[in-house]
Amino acid sequence: MRLRVEFTTEPFDLDEAPAHAVVAREVVEAAALDEVDVGPFGNTAEGGADAVLAAVDALLRRSLQAGATRISLQVNVVEAGER
């Protein structure tokens, strides 16, 4: 099964990326995921279920430790041929 996760961390800082956002980006970029798209207002990552779920666990734990006060995420099953 393939999964896609979309997430944001808060609080926002328009002047520079806060530590929790940097940590979240590092987590997904280091994970064994097939696709990662990091942007200023939202991020997506896609891969096998085990890899995505492991990355979500690390993302939540490490972002909260780095100062995130809110993390919004959505996980979807990616159907064959959908991207």
PDB file of C-alpha atoms in Angstrom:
ATOM      1  CA  MET A   1       0.000   0.000   0.000  1.00  0.00           C
ATOM      2  CA  ARG A   2       1.207   3.500  -0.854  1.00  0.00           C
ATOM      3  CA  LEU A   3       0.419   6.500   1.298  1.00  0.00           C
ATOM      4  CA  ARG A   4       0.659  10.254   0.850  1.00  0.00           C
ATOM      5  CA  VAL A   5       1.015  12.543   3.855  1.00  0.00           C
ATOM      6  CA  GLU A   6       0.377  16.279   3.733  1.00  0.00           C
ATOM      7  CA  PHE A   7       1.470  18.310   6.747  1.00  0.00           C
ATOM      8  CA  THR A   8       2.150  21.738   8.190  1.00  0.00           C
ATOM      9  CA  THR A   9       3.769  22.770  11.446  1.00  0.00           C
ATOM     10  CA  GLU A  10       2.998  25.899  13.426  1.00  0.00           C
ATOM     11  CA  PRO A  11       3.598  28.584  14.554  1.00  0.00           C
ATOM     12  CA  PHE A  12       4.478  30.204  11.244  1.00  0.00           C
ATOM     13  CA  ASP A  13       7.313  32.657  10.830  1.00  0.00           C
ATOM     14  CA  LEU A  14       7.373  34.473   7.510  1.00  0.00           C
ATOM     15  CA  ASP A  15      10.885  35.865   8.028  1.00  0.00           C
ATOM     16  CA  GLU A  16      12.718  32.567   8.490  1.00  0.00           C
ATOM     17  CA  ALA A  17      11.866  28.905   8.870  1.00  0.00           C
ATOM     18  CA  PRO A  18      11.355  28.044  12.550  1.00  0.00           C
ATOM     19  CA  ALA A  19      13.316  25.153  14.062  1.00  0.00           C
ATOM     20  CA  HIS A  20      10.278  22.832  14.047  1.00  0.00           C
ATOM     21  CA  ALA A  21       9.766  23.392  10.303  1.00  0.00           C
ATOM     22  CA  VAL A  22      13.438  22.699   9.590  1.00  0.00           C
ATOM     23  CA  VAL A  23      13.270  19.498  11.640  1.00  0.00           C
ATOM     24  CA  ALA A  24      10.107  18.373   9.824  1.00  0.00           C
ATOM     25  CA  ARG A  25      11.814  18.933   6.471  1.00  0.00           C
ATOM     26  CA  GLU A  26      14.900  17.007   7.598  1.00  0.00           C
ATOM     27  CA  VAL A  27      12.776  14.083   8.763  1.00  0.00           C
ATOM     28  CA  VAL A  28      10.927  13.629   5.472  1.00  0.00           C
ATOM     29  CA  GLU A  29      14.008  14.261   3.334  1.00  0.00           C
ATOM     30  CA  ALA A  30      15.977  11.606   5.284  1.00  0.00           C
ATOM     31  CA  ALA A  31      13.161   9.041   5.224  1.00  0.00           C
ATOM     32  CA  ALA A  32      12.959   6.256   2.668  1.00  0.00           C
ATOM     33  CA  LEU A  33      10.190   7.998   0.725  1.00  0.00           C
ATOM     34  CA  ASP A  34       9.672   8.111  -3.035  1.00  0.00           C
ATOM     35  CA  GLU A  35       8.496  11.711  -3.343  1.00  0.00           C
ATOM     36  CA  VAL A  36       8.942  14.720  -1.088  1.00  0.00           C
ATOM     37  CA  ASP A  37       7.708  18.240  -1.825  1.00  0.00           C
ATOM     38  CA  VAL A  38       8.508  20.856   0.814  1.00  0.00           C
ATOM     39  CA  GLY A  39       6.987  24.315   0.535  1.00  0.00           C
ATOM     40  CA  PRO A  40       6.445  27.379   2.712  1.00  0.00           C
ATOM     41  CA  PHE A  41       2.765  26.664   3.427  1.00  0.00           C
ATOM     42  CA  GLY A  42       2.485  22.894   3.082  1.00  0.00           C
ATOM     43  CA  ASN A  43       4.483  19.762   2.526  1.00  0.00           C
ATOM     44  CA  THR A  44       3.776  16.387   0.979  1.00  0.00           C
ATOM     45  CA  ALA A  45       5.590  13.079   1.013  1.00  0.00           C
ATOM     46  CA  GLU A  46       4.708   9.761  -0.561  1.00  0.00           C
ATOM     47  CA  GLY A  47       5.935   6.213  -0.309  1.00  0.00           C
ATOM     48  CA  GLY A  48       5.237   2.753   1.021  1.00  0.00           C
ATOM     49  CA  ALA A  49       3.004   2.541   4.083  1.00  0.00           C
ATOM     50  CA  ASP A  50       5.750   1.481   6.492  1.00  0.00           C
ATOM     51  CA  ALA A  51       8.081   4.275   5.382  1.00  0.00           C
ATOM     52  CA  VAL A  52       5.376   6.957   5.527  1.00  0.00           C
ATOM     53  CA  LEU A  53       4.114   5.849   8.938  1.00  0.00           C
ATOM     54  CA  ALA A  54       7.649   5.754  10.353  1.00  0.00           C
ATOM     55  CA  ALA A  55       8.302   9.228   8.952  1.00  0.00           C
ATOM     56  CA  VAL A  56       5.034  10.554  10.450  1.00  0.00           C
ATOM     57  CA  ASP A  57       5.988   9.178  13.863  1.00  0.00           C
ATOM     58  CA  ALA A  58       9.419  10.835  13.705  1.00  0.00           C
ATOM     59  CA  LEU A  59       7.929  14.029  12.269  1.00  0.00           C
ATOM     60  CA  LEU A  60       5.450  14.382  15.127  1.00  0.00           C
ATOM     61  CA  ARG A  61       7.931  13.592  17.884  1.00  0.00           C
ATOM     62  CA  ARG A  62      10.818  15.679  16.609  1.00  0.00           C
ATOM     63  CA  SER A  63       8.755  18.688  15.491  1.00  0.00           C
ATOM     64  CA  LEU A  64       7.027  18.910  18.863  1.00  0.00           C
ATOM     65  CA  GLN A  65      10.387  18.657  20.624  1.00  0.00           C
ATOM     66  CA  ALA A  66      11.673  21.473  18.393  1.00  0.00           C
ATOM     67  CA  GLY A  67       8.858  23.834  19.414  1.00  0.00           C
ATOM     68  CA  ALA A  68       5.859  23.130  17.193  1.00  0.00           C
ATOM     69  CA  THR A  69       2.626  24.016  18.949  1.00  0.00           C
ATOM     70  CA  ARG A  70       0.395  22.525  16.267  1.00  0.00           C
ATOM     71  CA  ILE A  71       0.929  19.963  13.524  1.00  0.00           C
ATOM     72  CA  SER A  72      -1.792  19.397  10.962  1.00  0.00           C
ATOM     73  CA  LEU A  73      -1.577  16.324   8.805  1.00  0.00           C
ATOM     74  CA  GLN A  74      -3.611  14.247   6.464  1.00  0.00           C
ATOM     75  CA  VAL A  75      -2.756  10.733   5.298  1.00  0.00           C
ATOM     76  CA  ASN A  76      -4.305   9.291   2.126  1.00  0.00           C
ATOM     77  CA  VAL A  77      -4.054   5.937   0.435  1.00  0.00           C
ATOM     78  CA  VAL A  78      -2.672   6.404  -3.064  1.00  0.00           C
ATOM     79  CA  GLU A  79      -4.409   4.220  -5.607  1.00  0.00           C
ATOM     80  CA  ALA A  80      -2.399   2.541  -8.362  1.00  0.00           C
ATOM     81  CA  GLY A  81      -1.756   5.001 -11.179  1.00  0.00           C
ATOM     82  CA  GLU A  82      -2.693   8.041  -9.062  1.00  0.00           C
ATOM     83  CA  ARG A  83      -0.098  10.739  -8.417  1.00  0.00           C
TER      84      ARG A  83
END
